[in-house]
């Protein structure tokens, strides 16, 4: 596709010199078998700065033919033992090297995240930090995943080996364009697999820069391949590929179902981290100031484009009005604006599609009779995909705005009577990713944490994620647990060996 040559200085206004250097020049390429190449079709697509709607760079548009090449390269790298037989200490060293390189290019990567995705720079800096932690965490696991010896009959010796799954197709979204790379690549590599990564078309740039750093770290060719492109073409080809052993996906529940169908052809392993509509339950004895502040962060961070965002706030009737006043005031304190400006606390949504989608839900909220206690409309900026942080009251749990994932800075406040009512309403959803409980009553906190059907529960806090602990969904929020030692199960398989003595 012919496209105007982007004016980088204007599209990336305020960015550092090394970022401008990265953005200028020829279109970004695919990383296949250790080399940077154009898409076979020659096609490219534009990646946009959502804060000013200008083109940041042209990027190779990979499709099935490029996925075929990337999978073949990953297969060779796996079968030749180029990676696995290097041994755990050496693999750990490579992961540590990648972590060091990401850390030392932290400011540059943070700016690239912010330019491509729109989140405020402070949030991108913290995303870089979490990414580095995750690579280091899995570097440690490379030397610590064990088989077992089993109590077999005297004339037999039986033991198990933990072996890599093989070639992993990894499809990631745009909301955490750097951190989701570490959630996927780091455990896959630690346990000896090879990878084909398909970044989201809205935010390809952080992945491409990480690809360069991976090359700089000196990983053997074909161990990590990166194919940028669109979902139905590049992503679909990867999910359906007969020579891919496992697919790991983060994104919408809708596409998660397609991935599962596509995987059936060769029965590849699947892990899915999907959407959410997470309940955050506030009891009258909650530490109210902290509850207001962290619930606001829990729903507004990353413009609300977070799978476990605290979008359904269940507030006990007696404190409903006070909580609503206070969280609406917090929403109104948020400074919406240019995300590279360090005083900005909320940037634009990622794309015009996401903007339209969220504005559609704001209209639906009016039609359903909700009251916008804060926000409820697009931002005042003439350019960019801004939406004001929004709090709705006069909502009940059966309304569509309380049931569907909006993926924008929008919370609904729903009253409840007592503990049972809170748990019942909280669980009345097709999703089960995150949940919050705010109370000073210790036994109630733990009881409610048990009763809520969600993969992560936060008591008197919200949205904390640490690579030491597993993350994933109940119900239609997906299956499989990433992070923590649980990802050993995602990226290894077990072989049982019998020896006749
Ligand atoms: P999406 O699920 O379509 O995209 C996520 C990734 O999947 C991207 O890399 C995309 O290229 C790829 N993809 C899309 N269609 C595919 C297919 N048929 N086969 C293989 N890969 C495919 O999400 P989208 O369209 O960007 O956002 C729509 C909604 O999805 C959001 O409004 C939000 O509700 C939800 N979402 C949830 C995320 C999460 O973290 N759980 C992340 C992104 C979106
Ligand atoms: Mg989509």
Coordinates of N, CA, C and O in Angstrom, one line a residue, residues 204-299:
X204 N 2.9 -2.1 17.2 CA 4.0 -3.0 16.8 C 5.4 -2.6 17.3 O 6.3 -3.4 17.3
X205 N 5.5 -1.3 17.6 CA 6.9 -0.7 17.7 C 7.7 -1.2 18.9 O 8.8 -1.5 18.7
X206 N 7.1 -1.3 20.1 CA 7.9 -1.8 21.2 C 8.4 -3.2 20.9 O 9.5 -3.6 21.2
X207 N 7.6 -4.1 20.2 CA 8.0 -5.5 19.9 C 9.2 -5.4 19.0 O 10.1 -6.2 19.1
X208 N 9.1 -4.5 18.0 CA 10.2 -4.5 17.0 C 11.5 -4.1 17.7 O 12.6 -4.6 17.4
X209 N 11.4 -3.1 18.5 CA 12.6 -2.6 19.3 C 13.1 -3.7 20.2 O 14.4 -3.9 20.2
X210 N 12.2 -4.5 20.8 CA 12.7 -5.6 21.6 C 13.4 -6.7 20.7 O 14.4 -7.3 21.1
X211 N 12.8 -6.9 19.5 CA 13.4 -7.8 18.6 C 14.9 -7.4 18.3 O 15.8 -8.2 18.3
X212 N 15.1 -6.1 18.1 CA 16.5 -5.6 17.9 C 17.4 -5.9 19.1 O 18.5 -6.3 19.0
X213 N 16.8 -5.7 20.3 CA 17.6 -6.0 21.5 C 17.9 -7.5 21.7 O 19.0 -7.9 22.1
X214 N 16.9 -8.3 21.3 CA 17.1 -9.7 21.3 C 18.3 -10.1 20.4 O 19.1 -11.0 20.7
X215 N 18.3 -9.5 19.2 CA 19.4 -9.8 18.3 C 20.7 -9.3 18.9 O 21.8 -10.0 18.9
X216 N 20.7 -8.2 19.6 CA 21.9 -7.6 20.2 C 22.4 -8.6 21.3 O 23.6 -8.7 21.6
X217 N 21.4 -9.2 22.0 CA 21.8 -10.1 23.1 C 22.5 -11.4 22.5 O 23.1 -12.2 23.3
X218 N 22.3 -11.6 21.2 CA 23.0 -12.7 20.5 C 22.3 -14.0 20.6 O 22.9 -15.1 20.5
X219 N 21.0 -14.0 20.8 CA 20.3 -15.3 20.7 C 20.5 -16.0 19.4 O 20.6 -15.4 18.4
X220 N 20.5 -17.3 19.4 CA 20.7 -18.1 18.1 C 19.6 -17.7 17.2 O 18.4 -17.5 17.6
X221 N 19.8 -17.8 15.9 CA 18.8 -17.5 14.9 C 17.6 -18.4 15.0 O 17.7 -19.6 15.2
X222 N 16.5 -17.8 14.8 CA 15.2 -18.6 14.7 C 14.6 -18.9 16.1 O 13.5 -19.4 16.2
X223 N 15.3 -18.6 17.2 CA 14.7 -18.9 18.5 C 13.6 -17.9 18.8 O 12.5 -18.4 19.3
X224 N 13.7 -16.7 18.5 CA 12.6 -15.7 18.6 C 12.4 -15.1 17.2 O 13.3 -14.5 16.6
X225 N 11.2 -15.2 16.7 CA 10.8 -14.6 15.4 C 9.6 -13.7 15.7 O 8.7 -14.0 16.5
X226 N 9.6 -12.6 15.0 CA 8.5 -11.6 15.2 C 7.9 -11.2 13.9 O 8.5 -10.7 13.0
X227 N 6.6 -11.5 13.8 CA 5.8 -11.2 12.5 C 4.7 -10.2 12.9 O 3.7 -10.6 13.5
X228 N 4.9 -9.0 12.4 CA 3.9 -7.9 12.6 C 2.8 -8.1 11.5 O 3.2 -8.6 10.4
X229 N 1.6 -7.7 11.8 CA 0.5 -7.9 10.8 C -0.8 -7.9 11.5 O -0.9 -7.7 12.7
X230 N -1.8 -8.2 10.8 CA -3.2 -8.1 11.3 C -3.7 -9.5 11.9 O -3.1 -10.5 11.6
X231 N -4.7 -9.4 12.7 CA -5.2 -10.5 13.4 C -5.7 -11.7 12.5 O -5.2 -12.8 12.5
X232 N -6.7 -11.4 11.6 CA -7.3 -12.5 10.9 C -6.3 -13.2 9.9 O -6.4 -14.3 9.6
X233 N -5.3 -12.4 9.4 CA -4.3 -12.9 8.5 C -3.1 -13.5 9.2 O -3.0 -14.8 9.3
X234 N -2.2 -12.7 9.7 CA -1.0 -13.2 10.4 C -1.4 -14.0 11.6 O -0.9 -15.1 11.8
X235 N -2.3 -13.4 12.5 CA -2.7 -14.1 13.7 C -3.4 -15.4 13.5 O -3.1 -16.5 14.0
X236 N -4.3 -15.4 12.5 CA -5.1 -16.5 12.2 C -4.2 -17.7 11.6 O -4.4 -18.8 12.0
X237 N -3.2 -17.3 10.8 CA -2.3 -18.3 10.2 C -1.5 -19.0 11.3 O -1.2 -20.2 11.3
X238 N -1.1 -18.2 12.3 CA -0.3 -18.7 13.4 C -1.1 -19.7 14.2 O -0.7 -20.8 14.6
X239 N -2.3 -19.2 14.6 CA -3.2 -20.1 15.4 C -3.5 -21.4 14.8 O -3.7 -22.4 15.4
X240 N -3.7 -21.4 13.4 CA -4.1 -22.6 12.7 C -2.9 -23.5 12.2 O -3.1 -24.5 11.7
X241 N -1.7 -23.0 12.4 CA -0.5 -23.6 11.7 C -0.3 -25.0 12.2 O -0.2 -25.3 13.4
X242 N -0.2 -26.0 11.3 CA 0.0 -27.4 11.7 C 1.3 -27.7 12.4 O 1.5 -28.7 13.0
X243 N 2.3 -26.8 12.2 CA 3.6 -27.0 12.7 C 3.9 -26.2 14.0 O 5.0 -26.1 14.4
X244 N 2.9 -25.6 14.6 CA 3.0 -24.9 15.8 C 2.4 -25.8 16.9 O 1.4 -26.4 16.8
X245 N 3.2 -26.0 18.0 CA 2.8 -26.9 19.1 C 1.9 -26.3 20.1 O 1.2 -27.0 20.8
X246 N 2.1 -25.0 20.3 CA 1.3 -24.3 21.4 C 1.0 -22.9 21.0 O 1.8 -22.3 20.3
X247 N -0.2 -22.5 21.3 CA -0.5 -21.1 21.0 C -0.9 -20.4 22.4 O -1.7 -21.0 23.1
X248 N -0.4 -19.3 22.6 CA -0.7 -18.5 23.8 C -1.3 -17.2 23.3 O -0.7 -16.5 22.5
X249 N -2.5 -16.8 23.8 CA -3.2 -15.7 23.3 C -3.6 -14.8 24.4 O -4.1 -15.3 25.5
X250 N -3.5 -13.5 24.3 CA -4.1 -12.5 25.2 C -4.9 -11.5 24.3 O -4.3 -11.0 23.3
X251 N -6.2 -11.3 24.6 CA -7.0 -10.4 23.8 C -8.5 -10.6 24.1 O -8.8 -11.0 25.3
X252 N -9.3 -10.4 23.2 CA -10.7 -10.4 23.4 C -11.3 -11.9 23.5 O -10.7 -12.8 22.9
X253 N -12.3 -12.0 24.3 CA -13.0 -13.4 24.4 C -13.4 -13.9 23.1 O -13.3 -15.1 22.8
X254 N -13.9 -12.9 22.3 CA -14.4 -13.3 20.9 C -13.3 -14.0 20.1 O -13.5 -15.0 19.5
X255 N -12.1 -13.3 20.0 CA -11.0 -13.9 19.3 C -10.5 -15.1 20.0 O -10.1 -16.1 19.3
X256 N -10.5 -15.2 21.3 CA -10.1 -16.4 22.0 C -10.8 -17.6 21.6 O -10.2 -18.7 21.4
X257 N -12.1 -17.5 21.3 CA -12.9 -18.6 20.8 C -12.4 -19.0 19.4 O -12.4 -20.2 19.1
X258 N -12.1 -18.0 18.6 CA -11.6 -18.4 17.2 C -10.2 -19.1 17.3 O -10.0 -20.1 16.6
X259 N -9.4 -18.7 18.3 CA -8.1 -19.3 18.4 C -8.3 -20.8 18.8 O -7.6 -21.7 18.3
X260 N -9.2 -21.0 19.7 CA -9.4 -22.4 20.2 C -9.9 -23.2 19.0 O -9.4 -24.4 18.9
X261 N -10.8 -22.7 18.2 CA -11.3 -23.5 17.0 C -10.1 -23.7 16.1 O -9.9 -24.9 15.6
X262 N -9.3 -22.7 15.8 CA -8.2 -22.8 14.9 C -7.2 -23.9 15.4 O -6.5 -24.5 14.6
X263 N -7.1 -24.0 16.7 CA -6.0 -24.9 17.3 C -6.4 -26.4 17.1 O -5.6 -27.3 17.3
X264 N -7.7 -26.6 16.8 CA -8.2 -28.0 16.7 C -7.5 -28.9 15.7 O -7.4 -30.1 15.8
X265 N -7.1 -28.2 14.6 CA -6.5 -28.9 13.4 C -5.4 -29.9 13.8 O -5.4 -31.0 13.4
X266 N -4.5 -29.4 14.6 CA -3.4 -30.3 15.1 C -3.4 -30.4 16.6 O -2.3 -30.8 17.2
X267 N -4.5 -30.1 17.2 CA -4.6 -30.3 18.7 C -3.5 -29.6 19.4 O -2.8 -30.2 20.3
X268 N -3.1 -28.3 19.0 CA -2.1 -27.7 19.7 C -2.5 -27.3 21.1 O -3.7 -27.1 21.4
X269 N -1.6 -27.2 22.0 CA -1.9 -26.7 23.4 C -2.3 -25.2 23.3 O -1.8 -24.5 22.5
X270 N -3.2 -24.8 24.1 CA -3.8 -23.5 24.1 C -3.8 -22.9 25.5 O -4.2 -23.5 26.4
X271 N -3.4 -21.6 25.6 CA -3.7 -20.9 26.8 C -4.3 -19.5 26.4 O -3.8 -18.9 25.5
X272 N -5.3 -19.1 27.1 CA -6.1 -17.9 26.7 C -6.2 -17.0 27.9 O -6.7 -17.4 29.0
X273 N -5.8 -15.7 27.7 CA -6.0 -14.7 28.8 C -6.9 -13.7 28.1 O -6.5 -13.0 27.2
X274 N -8.2 -13.6 28.5 CA -9.2 -12.9 27.8 C -9.8 -11.7 28.6 O -9.1 -11.2 29.4
X275 N -11.0 -11.4 28.3 CA -11.6 -10.1 28.8 C -12.1 -10.3 30.2 O -12.0 -11.3 30.9
X276 N -12.7 -9.2 30.7 CA -13.2 -9.2 32.1 C -14.2 -8.1 32.3 O -14.4 -7.2 31.5
X277 N -14.9 -8.2 33.4 CA -15.8 -7.2 33.9 C -15.8 -7.3 35.4 O -16.8 -7.8 36.0
X278 N -14.7 -6.9 35.9 CA -14.4 -7.3 37.3 C -15.1 -6.6 38.4 O -15.2 -5.3 38.3
X279 N -15.6 -7.3 39.4 CA -16.3 -6.7 40.5 C -15.3 -6.2 41.5 O -14.3 -6.8 41.8
X280 N -15.6 -5.0 42.1 CA -14.8 -4.4 43.2 C -15.8 -4.1 44.3 O -16.6 -3.2 44.1
X281 N -15.7 -4.8 45.4 CA -16.8 -4.7 46.4 C -16.3 -3.9 47.6 O -15.3 -4.1 48.2
X282 N -17.1 -2.8 47.9 CA -16.7 -1.9 48.9 C -17.7 -1.9 50.1 O -18.9 -1.5 49.9
X283 N -17.3 -2.5 51.2 CA -18.1 -2.5 52.4 C -18.0 -1.2 53.2 O -17.0 -0.5 53.1
X284 N -19.0 -1.0 54.1 CA -19.0 0.3 54.8 C -17.8 0.4 55.8 O -17.4 1.6 56.1
X285 N -17.2 -0.7 56.2 CA -16.0 -0.6 57.1 C -14.7 -0.5 56.3 O -13.6 -0.8 56.9
X286 N -14.8 -0.2 55.0 CA -13.6 -0.2 54.2 C -12.7 1.1 54.6 O -13.3 2.0 55.1
X287 N -11.4 1.0 54.5 CA -10.6 2.2 54.6 C -10.9 3.1 53.4 O -10.4 2.9 52.3
X288 N -11.8 4.0 53.6 CA -12.5 4.6 52.5 C -11.6 5.5 51.5 O -11.7 5.4 50.3
X289 N -10.7 6.2 52.2 CA -9.8 7.0 51.4 C -9.0 6.2 50.4 O -8.9 6.4 49.2
X290 N -8.4 5.1 50.9 CA -7.6 4.2 50.1 C -8.5 3.5 49.0 O -8.1 3.3 47.9
X291 N -9.7 3.1 49.5 CA -10.7 2.4 48.5 C -11.0 3.3 47.4 O -11.0 2.9 46.2
X292 N -11.2 4.6 47.6 CA -11.5 5.6 46.6 C -10.3 5.7 45.6 O -10.4 5.6 44.4
X293 N -9.2 5.9 46.2 CA -8.0 6.2 45.4 C -7.6 5.0 44.5 O -7.4 5.1 43.3
X294 N -7.5 3.8 45.2 CA -7.1 2.6 44.4 C -8.2 2.1 43.5 O -7.8 1.5 42.5
X295 N -9.4 2.3 43.8 CA -10.5 1.9 42.9 C -10.4 2.7 41.6 O -10.6 2.3 40.5
X296 N -10.1 4.0 41.8 CA -10.0 4.9 40.7 C -8.8 4.5 39.8 O -9.0 4.4 38.6
X297 N -7.7 4.2 40.4 CA -6.6 3.7 39.6 C -6.9 2.4 39.0 O -6.6 2.1 37.8
X298 N -7.6 1.6 39.7 CA -8.0 0.2 39.2 C -8.8 0.3 38.0 O -8.8 -0.7 37.2
X299 N -9.6 1.4 37.8 CA -10.4 1.4 36.6 C -9.8 2.4 35.5 O -10.1 2.2 34.3

